[in-house]
mmCIF file with all atom_site columns, C-alpha atoms in Angstrom:
data_model
loop_
_atom_site.group_PDB
_atom_site.id
_atom_site.type_symbol
_atom_site.label_atom_id
_atom_site.label_alt_id
_atom_site.label_comp_id
_atom_site.label_asym_id
_atom_site.label_entity_id
_atom_site.label_seq_id
_atom_site.pdbx_PDB_ins_code
_atom_site.Cartn_x
_atom_site.Cartn_y
_atom_site.Cartn_z
_atom_site.occupancy
_atom_site.B_iso_or_equiv
_atom_site.pdbx_formal_charge
_atom_site.auth_seq_id
_atom_site.auth_comp_id
_atom_site.auth_asym_id
_atom_site.auth_atom_id
_atom_site.pdbx_PDB_model_num
ATOM 1   C CA . MET A 1 1   ? 0.000   0.000   0.000   1.00 0.00 ? 253 MET A CA 1
ATOM 2   C CA . PHE A 1 2   ? 1.322   3.413   -0.934  1.00 0.00 ? 254 PHE A CA 1
ATOM 3   C CA . ASN A 1 3   ? 0.368   6.557   0.919   1.00 0.00 ? 255 ASN A CA 1
ATOM 4   C CA . VAL A 1 4   ? -0.618  9.477   -1.272  1.00 0.00 ? 256 VAL A CA 1
ATOM 5   C CA . PHE A 1 5   ? -1.180  11.811  1.646   1.00 0.00 ? 257 PHE A CA 1
ATOM 6   C CA . VAL A 1 6   ? -1.486  15.334  0.288   1.00 0.00 ? 258 VAL A CA 1
ATOM 7   C CA . PHE A 1 7   ? -2.123  18.435  2.377   1.00 0.00 ? 259 PHE A CA 1
ATOM 8   C CA . VAL A 1 8   ? -5.487  19.775  1.385   1.00 0.00 ? 260 VAL A CA 1
ATOM 9   C CA . ASP A 1 9   ? -4.622  21.612  -1.803  1.00 0.00 ? 261 ASP A CA 1
ATOM 10  C CA . TYR A 1 10  ? -7.332  24.235  -1.909  1.00 0.00 ? 262 TYR A CA 1
ATOM 11  C CA . CYS A 1 11  ? -6.143  25.227  -5.322  1.00 0.00 ? 263 CYS A CA 1
ATOM 12  C CA . CYS A 1 12  ? -8.738  27.577  -6.638  1.00 0.00 ? 264 CYS A CA 1
ATOM 13  C CA . GLN A 1 13  ? -12.222 28.969  -6.918  1.00 0.00 ? 265 GLN A CA 1
ATOM 14  C CA . ALA A 1 14  ? -13.745 29.824  -10.267 1.00 0.00 ? 266 ALA A CA 1
ATOM 15  C CA . ASP A 1 15  ? -14.233 33.598  -10.119 1.00 0.00 ? 267 ASP A CA 1
ATOM 16  C CA . SER A 1 16  ? -17.919 34.449  -9.590  1.00 0.00 ? 268 SER A CA 1
ATOM 17  C CA . LEU A 1 17  ? -19.066 30.817  -9.581  1.00 0.00 ? 269 LEU A CA 1
ATOM 18  C CA . HIS A 1 18  ? -19.610 28.747  -6.437  1.00 0.00 ? 270 HIS A CA 1
ATOM 19  C CA . VAL A 1 19  ? -17.103 26.176  -7.690  1.00 0.00 ? 271 VAL A CA 1
ATOM 20  C CA . HIS A 1 20  ? -13.931 25.004  -5.937  1.00 0.00 ? 272 HIS A CA 1
ATOM 21  C CA . GLY A 1 21  ? -11.175 22.508  -6.665  1.00 0.00 ? 273 GLY A CA 1
ATOM 22  C CA . VAL A 1 22  ? -9.026  20.522  -4.256  1.00 0.00 ? 274 VAL A CA 1
ATOM 23  C CA . ALA A 1 23  ? -6.600  17.631  -4.363  1.00 0.00 ? 275 ALA A CA 1
ATOM 24  C CA . ILE A 1 24  ? -7.445  14.556  -2.297  1.00 0.00 ? 276 ILE A CA 1
ATOM 25  C CA . PRO A 1 25  ? -7.682  15.978  1.232   1.00 0.00 ? 277 PRO A CA 1
ATOM 26  C CA . THR A 1 26  ? -7.103  14.609  4.691   1.00 0.00 ? 278 THR A CA 1
ATOM 27  C CA . PHE A 1 27  ? -10.118 14.202  6.977   1.00 0.00 ? 279 PHE A CA 1
ATOM 28  C CA . ASP A 1 28  ? -9.152  17.414  8.786   1.00 0.00 ? 280 ASP A CA 1
ATOM 29  C CA . GLY A 1 29  ? -8.582  19.046  5.411   1.00 0.00 ? 281 GLY A CA 1
ATOM 30  C CA . ILE A 1 30  ? -12.170 18.307  4.388   1.00 0.00 ? 282 ILE A CA 1
ATOM 31  C CA . ARG A 1 31  ? -13.409 19.855  7.637   1.00 0.00 ? 283 ARG A CA 1
ATOM 32  C CA . ASN A 1 32  ? -11.232 22.923  7.083   1.00 0.00 ? 284 ASN A CA 1
ATOM 33  C CA . VAL A 1 33  ? -12.630 23.475  3.589   1.00 0.00 ? 285 VAL A CA 1
ATOM 34  C CA . LEU A 1 34  ? -16.216 23.034  4.805   1.00 0.00 ? 286 LEU A CA 1
ATOM 35  C CA . ASN A 1 35  ? -15.567 25.425  7.702   1.00 0.00 ? 287 ASN A CA 1
ATOM 36  C CA . HIS A 1 36  ? -13.980 27.940  5.327   1.00 0.00 ? 288 HIS A CA 1
ATOM 37  C CA . ILE A 1 37  ? -17.052 27.851  3.096   1.00 0.00 ? 289 ILE A CA 1
ATOM 38  C CA . GLY A 1 38  ? -19.465 27.986  6.051   1.00 0.00 ? 290 GLY A CA 1
ATOM 39  C CA . ALA A 1 39  ? -21.092 24.551  5.807   1.00 0.00 ? 291 ALA A CA 1
ATOM 40  C CA . GLN A 1 40  ? -20.912 23.767  9.536   1.00 0.00 ? 292 GLN A CA 1
ATOM 41  C CA . LYS A 1 41  ? -24.130 23.851  11.563  1.00 0.00 ? 293 LYS A CA 1
ATOM 42  C CA . GLU A 1 42  ? -22.840 26.748  13.693  1.00 0.00 ? 294 GLU A CA 1
ATOM 43  C CA . GLY A 1 43  ? -21.795 28.725  10.611  1.00 0.00 ? 295 GLY A CA 1
ATOM 44  C CA . LYS A 1 44  ? -23.654 30.118  7.609   1.00 0.00 ? 296 LYS A CA 1
ATOM 45  C CA . ARG A 1 45  ? -25.171 26.670  6.957   1.00 0.00 ? 297 ARG A CA 1
ATOM 46  C CA . VAL A 1 46  ? -24.085 26.858  3.345   1.00 0.00 ? 298 VAL A CA 1
ATOM 47  C CA . GLN A 1 47  ? -25.053 23.767  1.333   1.00 0.00 ? 299 GLN A CA 1
ATOM 48  C CA . VAL A 1 48  ? -22.125 21.968  -0.302  1.00 0.00 ? 300 VAL A CA 1
ATOM 49  C CA . LEU A 1 49  ? -22.108 19.403  -3.083  1.00 0.00 ? 301 LEU A CA 1
ATOM 50  C CA . TRP A 1 50  ? -18.796 17.526  -2.861  1.00 0.00 ? 302 TRP A CA 1
ATOM 51  C CA . ILE A 1 51  ? -17.958 15.509  -5.985  1.00 0.00 ? 303 ILE A CA 1
ATOM 52  C CA . ASN A 1 52  ? -15.091 13.043  -5.638  1.00 0.00 ? 304 ASN A CA 1
ATOM 53  C CA . LEU A 1 53  ? -13.587 12.266  -9.062  1.00 0.00 ? 305 LEU A CA 1
ATOM 54  C CA . ARG A 1 54  ? -10.953 9.854   -7.768  1.00 0.00 ? 306 ARG A CA 1
ATOM 55  C CA . GLU A 1 55  ? -11.010 6.592   -9.699  1.00 0.00 ? 307 GLU A CA 1
ATOM 56  C CA . GLU A 1 56  ? -8.769  4.539   -7.432  1.00 0.00 ? 308 GLU A CA 1
ATOM 57  C CA . PRO A 1 57  ? -10.110 2.951   -4.261  1.00 0.00 ? 309 PRO A CA 1
ATOM 58  C CA . VAL A 1 58  ? -9.159  5.185   -1.335  1.00 0.00 ? 310 VAL A CA 1
ATOM 59  C CA . VAL A 1 59  ? -9.157  4.441   2.380   1.00 0.00 ? 311 VAL A CA 1
ATOM 60  C CA . TYR A 1 60  ? -8.541  6.848   5.238   1.00 0.00 ? 312 TYR A CA 1
ATOM 61  C CA . ILE A 1 61  ? -6.192  5.607   7.960   1.00 0.00 ? 313 ILE A CA 1
ATOM 62  C CA . ASN A 1 62  ? -5.981  7.860   11.013  1.00 0.00 ? 314 ASN A CA 1
ATOM 63  C CA . GLY A 1 63  ? -7.418  10.691  8.936   1.00 0.00 ? 315 GLY A CA 1
ATOM 64  C CA . ARG A 1 64  ? -5.011  10.398  5.999   1.00 0.00 ? 316 ARG A CA 1
ATOM 65  C CA . PRO A 1 65  ? -5.912  9.044   2.538   1.00 0.00 ? 317 PRO A CA 1
ATOM 66  C CA . PHE A 1 66  ? -4.122  5.963   1.241   1.00 0.00 ? 318 PHE A CA 1
ATOM 67  C CA . VAL A 1 67  ? -4.373  4.011   -2.020  1.00 0.00 ? 319 VAL A CA 1
ATOM 68  C CA . LEU A 1 68  ? -3.001  0.742   -3.338  1.00 0.00 ? 320 LEU A CA 1
ATOM 69  C CA . ARG A 1 69  ? 0.083   0.860   -5.546  1.00 0.00 ? 321 ARG A CA 1
ATOM 70  C CA . ASP A 1 70  ? 2.139   -1.605  -7.532  1.00 0.00 ? 322 ASP A CA 1
ATOM 71  C CA . VAL A 1 71  ? 5.326   -2.003  -5.506  1.00 0.00 ? 323 VAL A CA 1
ATOM 72  C CA . GLU A 1 72  ? 7.378   -1.721  -8.706  1.00 0.00 ? 324 GLU A CA 1
ATOM 73  C CA . ARG A 1 73  ? 5.599   1.469   -9.853  1.00 0.00 ? 325 ARG A CA 1
ATOM 74  C CA . PRO A 1 74  ? 4.713   3.410   -6.708  1.00 0.00 ? 326 PRO A CA 1
ATOM 75  C CA . PHE A 1 75  ? 4.165   6.714   -8.515  1.00 0.00 ? 327 PHE A CA 1
ATOM 76  C CA . SER A 1 76  ? 1.798   5.279   -11.143 1.00 0.00 ? 328 SER A CA 1
ATOM 77  C CA . ASN A 1 77  ? -1.953  5.118   -10.615 1.00 0.00 ? 329 ASN A CA 1
ATOM 78  C CA . LEU A 1 78  ? -3.719  1.795   -10.829 1.00 0.00 ? 330 LEU A CA 1
ATOM 79  C CA . GLU A 1 79  ? -6.271  2.422   -13.558 1.00 0.00 ? 331 GLU A CA 1
ATOM 80  C CA . TYR A 1 80  ? -9.827  1.121   -13.383 1.00 0.00 ? 332 TYR A CA 1
ATOM 81  C CA . THR A 1 81  ? -11.194 2.772   -16.516 1.00 0.00 ? 333 THR A CA 1
ATOM 82  C CA . GLY A 1 82  ? -14.947 2.317   -16.770 1.00 0.00 ? 334 GLY A CA 1
ATOM 83  C CA . ILE A 1 83  ? -15.471 1.534   -13.084 1.00 0.00 ? 335 ILE A CA 1
ATOM 84  C CA . ASN A 1 84  ? -18.660 2.917   -11.527 1.00 0.00 ? 336 ASN A CA 1
ATOM 85  C CA . ARG A 1 85  ? -19.384 4.300   -8.082  1.00 0.00 ? 337 ARG A CA 1
ATOM 86  C CA . GLU A 1 86  ? -20.938 1.118   -6.733  1.00 0.00 ? 338 GLU A CA 1
ATOM 87  C CA . ARG A 1 87  ? -17.949 -1.013  -7.698  1.00 0.00 ? 339 ARG A CA 1
ATOM 88  C CA . VAL A 1 88  ? -15.278 1.380   -6.426  1.00 0.00 ? 340 VAL A CA 1
ATOM 89  C CA . GLU A 1 89  ? -17.088 1.756   -3.101  1.00 0.00 ? 341 GLU A CA 1
ATOM 90  C CA . GLN A 1 90  ? -17.352 -2.024  -2.807  1.00 0.00 ? 342 GLN A CA 1
ATOM 91  C CA . MET A 1 91  ? -13.580 -2.194  -3.330  1.00 0.00 ? 343 MET A CA 1
ATOM 92  C CA . GLU A 1 92  ? -13.032 0.460   -0.667  1.00 0.00 ? 344 GLU A CA 1
ATOM 93  C CA . ALA A 1 93  ? -15.204 -1.404  1.846   1.00 0.00 ? 345 ALA A CA 1
ATOM 94  C CA . ARG A 1 94  ? -13.259 -4.601  1.098   1.00 0.00 ? 346 ARG A CA 1
ATOM 95  C CA . LEU A 1 95  ? -9.960  -2.739  1.422   1.00 0.00 ? 347 LEU A CA 1
ATOM 96  C CA . LYS A 1 96  ? -11.013 -1.540  4.873   1.00 0.00 ? 348 LYS A CA 1
ATOM 97  C CA . GLU A 1 97  ? -11.829 -5.089  5.950   1.00 0.00 ? 349 GLU A CA 1
ATOM 98  C CA . ASP A 1 98  ? -8.538  -6.422  4.546   1.00 0.00 ? 350 ASP A CA 1
ATOM 99  C CA . ILE A 1 99  ? -6.588  -3.754  6.436   1.00 0.00 ? 351 ILE A CA 1
ATOM 100 C CA . LEU A 1 100 ? -8.293  -4.601  9.735   1.00 0.00 ? 352 LEU A CA 1
ATOM 101 C CA . VAL A 1 101 ? -7.755  -8.343  9.215   1.00 0.00 ? 353 VAL A CA 1
ATOM 102 C CA . GLU A 1 102 ? -4.060  -7.845  8.446   1.00 0.00 ? 354 GLU A CA 1
ATOM 103 C CA . ALA A 1 103 ? -3.622  -5.400  11.330  1.00 0.00 ? 355 ALA A CA 1
ATOM 104 C CA . ARG A 1 104 ? -4.910  -7.991  13.808  1.00 0.00 ? 356 ARG A CA 1
ATOM 105 C CA . ARG A 1 105 ? -2.004  -10.225 12.782  1.00 0.00 ? 357 ARG A CA 1
ATOM 106 C CA . TYR A 1 106 ? 0.520   -7.505  13.668  1.00 0.00 ? 358 TYR A CA 1
ATOM 107 C CA . GLY A 1 107 ? -0.677  -6.087  16.963  1.00 0.00 ? 359 GLY A CA 1
ATOM 108 C CA . ASN A 1 108 ? -3.264  -3.757  15.385  1.00 0.00 ? 360 ASN A CA 1
ATOM 109 C CA . LYS A 1 109 ? -0.681  -2.186  13.090  1.00 0.00 ? 361 LYS A CA 1
ATOM 110 C CA . ILE A 1 110 ? -0.523  -1.954  9.300   1.00 0.00 ? 362 ILE A CA 1
ATOM 111 C CA . LEU A 1 111 ? 2.617   -1.369  7.251   1.00 0.00 ? 363 LEU A CA 1
ATOM 112 C CA . VAL A 1 112 ? 2.275   1.538   4.835   1.00 0.00 ? 364 VAL A CA 1
ATOM 113 C CA . THR A 1 113 ? 4.657   3.415   2.588   1.00 0.00 ? 365 THR A CA 1
ATOM 114 C CA . ASP A 1 114 ? 4.842   7.158   2.985   1.00 0.00 ? 366 ASP A CA 1
ATOM 115 C CA . GLU A 1 115 ? 6.294   9.747   0.632   1.00 0.00 ? 367 GLU A CA 1
ATOM 116 C CA . LEU A 1 116 ? 8.512   12.416  2.154   1.00 0.00 ? 368 LEU A CA 1
ATOM 117 C CA . PRO A 1 117 ? 8.577   15.994  0.793   1.00 0.00 ? 369 PRO A CA 1
ATOM 118 C CA . ASP A 1 118 ? 11.765  15.190  -1.110  1.00 0.00 ? 370 ASP A CA 1
ATOM 119 C CA . GLY A 1 119 ? 10.092  12.240  -2.870  1.00 0.00 ? 371 GLY A CA 1
ATOM 120 C CA . GLN A 1 120 ? 11.831  9.577   -0.786  1.00 0.00 ? 372 GLN A CA 1
ATOM 121 C CA . MET A 1 121 ? 9.728   6.538   0.082   1.00 0.00 ? 373 MET A CA 1
ATOM 122 C CA . VAL A 1 122 ? 9.728   5.233   3.640   1.00 0.00 ? 374 VAL A CA 1
ATOM 123 C CA . ASP A 1 123 ? 7.910   2.288   5.201   1.00 0.00 ? 375 ASP A CA 1
ATOM 124 C CA . GLN A 1 124 ? 6.256   2.792   8.569   1.00 0.00 ? 376 GLN A CA 1
ATOM 125 C CA . TRP A 1 125 ? 3.770   1.085   10.855  1.00 0.00 ? 377 TRP A CA 1
ATOM 126 C CA . GLU A 1 126 ? 0.420   2.765   11.507  1.00 0.00 ? 378 GLU A CA 1
ATOM 127 C CA . GLN A 1 127 ? -1.577  1.873   14.603  1.00 0.00 ? 379 GLN A CA 1
ATOM 128 C CA . VAL A 1 128 ? -5.173  1.228   13.556  1.00 0.00 ? 380 VAL A CA 1
ATOM 129 C CA . SER A 1 129 ? -8.553  0.392   15.054  1.00 0.00 ? 381 SER A CA 1
ATOM 130 C CA . CYS A 1 130 ? -12.039 -0.224  13.675  1.00 0.00 ? 382 CYS A CA 1
ATOM 131 C CA . ASN A 1 131 ? -12.772 3.485   14.049  1.00 0.00 ? 383 ASN A CA 1
ATOM 132 C CA . SER A 1 132 ? -9.561  4.753   12.448  1.00 0.00 ? 384 SER A CA 1
ATOM 133 C CA . VAL A 1 133 ? -9.980  3.041   9.058   1.00 0.00 ? 385 VAL A CA 1
ATOM 134 C CA . LYS A 1 134 ? -12.706 4.542   6.863   1.00 0.00 ? 386 LYS A CA 1
ATOM 135 C CA . PRO A 1 135 ? -13.547 4.615   3.160   1.00 0.00 ? 387 PRO A CA 1
ATOM 136 C CA . PRO A 1 136 ? -14.507 8.081   1.830   1.00 0.00 ? 388 PRO A CA 1
ATOM 137 C CA . LEU A 1 137 ? -18.250 7.361   2.022   1.00 0.00 ? 389 LEU A CA 1
ATOM 138 C CA . GLU A 1 138 ? -17.967 6.791   5.790   1.00 0.00 ? 390 GLU A CA 1
ATOM 139 C CA . VAL A 1 139 ? -15.918 9.979   6.149   1.00 0.00 ? 391 VAL A CA 1
ATOM 140 C CA . TYR A 1 140 ? -18.631 12.111  4.568   1.00 0.00 ? 392 TYR A CA 1
ATOM 141 C CA . GLU A 1 141 ? -21.393 10.301  6.441   1.00 0.00 ? 393 GLU A CA 1
ATOM 142 C CA . GLU A 1 142 ? -19.548 11.124  9.669   1.00 0.00 ? 394 GLU A CA 1
ATOM 143 C CA . LEU A 1 143 ? -19.317 14.783  8.651   1.00 0.00 ? 395 LEU A CA 1
ATOM 144 C CA . GLN A 1 144 ? -23.043 14.824  7.900   1.00 0.00 ? 396 GLN A CA 1
ATOM 145 C CA . ALA A 1 145 ? -23.700 13.329  11.348  1.00 0.00 ? 397 ALA A CA 1
ATOM 146 C CA . GLU A 1 146 ? -21.616 16.146  12.844  1.00 0.00 ? 398 GLU A CA 1
ATOM 147 C CA . GLY A 1 147 ? -24.005 18.628  11.251  1.00 0.00 ? 399 GLY A CA 1
ATOM 148 C CA . TYR A 1 148 ? -22.122 19.660  8.127   1.00 0.00 ? 400 TYR A CA 1
ATOM 149 C CA . HIS A 1 149 ? -24.373 20.543  5.199   1.00 0.00 ? 401 HIS A CA 1
ATOM 150 C CA . VAL A 1 150 ? -22.597 18.444  2.606   1.00 0.00 ? 402 VAL A CA 1
ATOM 151 C CA . ASP A 1 151 ? -23.904 16.042  -0.022  1.00 0.00 ? 403 ASP A CA 1
ATOM 152 C CA . TYR A 1 152 ? -21.358 13.555  -1.346  1.00 0.00 ? 404 TYR A CA 1
ATOM 153 C CA . GLU A 1 153 ? -21.114 12.112  -4.850  1.00 0.00 ? 405 GLU A CA 1
ATOM 154 C CA . ARG A 1 154 ? -18.505 9.806   -6.344  1.00 0.00 ? 406 ARG A CA 1
ATOM 155 C CA . VAL A 1 155 ? -17.863 9.903   -10.098 1.00 0.00 ? 407 VAL A CA 1
ATOM 156 C CA . PRO A 1 156 ? -14.736 7.824   -10.837 1.00 0.00 ? 408 PRO A CA 1
ATOM 157 C CA . ILE A 1 157 ? -12.766 9.326   -13.731 1.00 0.00 ? 409 ILE A CA 1
ATOM 158 C CA . THR A 1 158 ? -9.397  8.068   -14.977 1.00 0.00 ? 410 THR A CA 1
ATOM 159 C CA . ASP A 1 159 ? -6.663  10.604  -14.222 1.00 0.00 ? 411 ASP A CA 1
ATOM 160 C CA . GLU A 1 160 ? -5.902  12.936  -17.162 1.00 0.00 ? 412 GLU A CA 1
ATOM 161 C CA . LYS A 1 161 ? -8.721  11.480  -19.278 1.00 0.00 ? 413 LYS A CA 1
ATOM 162 C CA . SER A 1 162 ? -12.128 12.856  -20.231 1.00 0.00 ? 414 SER A CA 1
ATOM 163 C CA . PRO A 1 163 ? -15.178 11.539  -18.371 1.00 0.00 ? 415 PRO A CA 1
ATOM 164 C CA . LYS A 1 164 ? -17.350 8.889   -19.977 1.00 0.00 ? 416 LYS A CA 1
ATOM 165 C CA . GLU A 1 165 ? -20.520 10.209  -21.617 1.00 0.00 ? 417 GLU A CA 1
ATOM 166 C CA . LEU A 1 166 ? -22.651 8.660   -18.874 1.00 0.00 ? 418 LEU A CA 1
ATOM 167 C CA . ASP A 1 167 ? -20.537 10.341  -16.190 1.00 0.00 ? 419 ASP A CA 1
ATOM 168 C CA . PHE A 1 168 ? -20.653 13.646  -18.043 1.00 0.00 ? 420 PHE A CA 1
ATOM 169 C CA . ASP A 1 169 ? -24.453 13.466  -18.218 1.00 0.00 ? 421 ASP A CA 1
ATOM 170 C CA . PHE A 1 170 ? -24.642 12.596  -14.504 1.00 0.00 ? 422 PHE A CA 1
ATOM 171 C CA . LEU A 1 171 ? -22.455 15.563  -13.563 1.00 0.00 ? 423 LEU A CA 1
ATOM 172 C CA . VAL A 1 172 ? -24.496 17.944  -15.686 1.00 0.00 ? 424 VAL A CA 1
ATOM 173 C CA . HIS A 1 173 ? -27.684 16.626  -14.066 1.00 0.00 ? 425 HIS A CA 1
ATOM 174 C CA . LYS A 1 174 ? -26.384 16.920  -10.482 1.00 0.00 ? 426 LYS A CA 1
ATOM 175 C CA . ILE A 1 175 ? -25.038 20.415  -11.052 1.00 0.00 ? 427 ILE A CA 1
ATOM 176 C CA . SER A 1 176 ? -28.193 21.609  -12.803 1.00 0.00 ? 428 SER A CA 1
ATOM 177 C CA . GLN A 1 177 ? -30.332 20.278  -9.928  1.00 0.00 ? 429 GLN A CA 1
ATOM 178 C CA . ALA A 1 178 ? -28.283 22.062  -7.267  1.00 0.00 ? 430 ALA A CA 1
ATOM 179 C CA . ASP A 1 179 ? -29.561 25.285  -5.759  1.00 0.00 ? 431 ASP A CA 1
ATOM 180 C CA . VAL A 1 180 ? -27.970 28.377  -7.293  1.00 0.00 ? 432 VAL A CA 1
ATOM 181 C CA . ASN A 1 181 ? -26.260 29.141  -3.953  1.00 0.00 ? 433 ASN A CA 1
ATOM 182 C CA . THR A 1 182 ? -24.851 25.636  -3.457  1.00 0.00 ? 434 THR A CA 1
ATOM 183 C CA . GLU A 1 183 ? -21.061 25.535  -3.240  1.00 0.00 ? 435 GLU A CA 1
ATOM 184 C CA . ILE A 1 184 ? -19.718 22.802  -5.531  1.00 0.00 ? 436 ILE A CA 1
ATOM 185 C CA . ILE A 1 185 ? -16.378 21.198  -4.695  1.00 0.00 ? 437 ILE A CA 1
ATOM 186 C CA . PHE A 1 186 ? -14.537 18.848  -7.042  1.00 0.00 ? 438 PHE A CA 1
ATOM 187 C CA . ASN A 1 187 ? -11.672 16.737  -5.802  1.00 0.00 ? 439 ASN A CA 1
ATOM 188 C CA . CYS A 1 188 ? -9.390  14.439  -7.742  1.00 0.00 ? 440 CYS A CA 1
ATOM 189 C CA . GLN A 1 189 ? -5.855  13.235  -7.071  1.00 0.00 ? 441 GLN A CA 1
ATOM 190 C CA . MET A 1 190 ? -3.883  16.436  -7.512  1.00 0.00 ? 442 MET A CA 1
ATOM 191 C CA . GLY A 1 191 ? -6.562  19.103  -7.875  1.00 0.00 ? 443 GLY A CA 1
ATOM 192 C CA . ARG A 1 192 ? -5.891  19.644  -11.606 1.00 0.00 ? 444 ARG A CA 1
ATOM 193 C CA . ASP A 1 193 ? -6.787  17.886  -14.888 1.00 0.00 ? 445 ASP A CA 1
ATOM 194 C CA . GLU A 1 194 ? -10.246 16.486  -14.120 1.00 0.00 ? 446 GLU A CA 1
ATOM 195 C CA . LEU A 1 195 ? -11.193 19.681  -12.306 1.00 0.00 ? 447 LEU A CA 1
ATOM 196 C CA . GLN A 1 196 ? -10.543 21.769  -15.393 1.00 0.00 ? 448 GLN A CA 1
ATOM 197 C CA . GLN A 1 197 ? -12.813 19.444  -17.351 1.00 0.00 ? 449 GLN A CA 1
ATOM 198 C CA . GLU A 1 198 ? -15.605 19.664  -14.789 1.00 0.00 ? 450 GLU A CA 1
ATOM 199 C CA . TRP A 1 199 ? -15.397 23.449  -14.597 1.00 0.00 ? 451 TRP A CA 1
ATOM 200 C CA . SER A 1 200 ? -15.997 23.501  -18.348 1.00 0.00 ? 452 SER A CA 1
ATOM 201 C CA . LEU A 1 201 ? -19.473 22.151  -17.550 1.00 0.00 ? 453 LEU A CA 1
ATOM 202 C CA . LEU A 1 202 ? -20.232 25.333  -15.657 1.00 0.00 ? 454 LEU A CA 1
ATOM 203 C CA . LEU A 1 203 ? -18.587 27.991  -17.788 1.00 0.00 ? 455 LEU A CA 1
#
């Protein structure tokens, strides 16, 4: 497993539109963005539509996002072109279970690979529990339970490729159905590529 932990890269907002782009955030990073926008129950109660464009199965361990990687190609995405939301979320739920099963064999620890700022890869053990391993769907459900006004959608799109026609139609539908004051947040791996494509839907 290779850790693609990225500080929440709140890269941009599209001028007068209620549209934002971020890289894959940490759990705290998601909260920070929602607080910044005013989606918390004690804030402006702004409604947010968060659209996750990440194609790879992701799992949060102790609040940080991790993905699977080929040990020989740690910087290359594992592509699942054509995968739908249901399938990728099934894979994420299975990944969570596999992590917990393996952790029980090693004193409730899981070996992960982290990337340092200089690009160096280091292996390290992460202490885990049932409550510290979550797929993205559980993360957003937890935020909703905390009172955040956020709706979560998952539209898996292969990195640096255009969305499938079906996905494009779904995005257009979801965006057109959103209230004019809804803040729309797209996240992908690095906060680029796919986001530029999705903004083109709104411009």
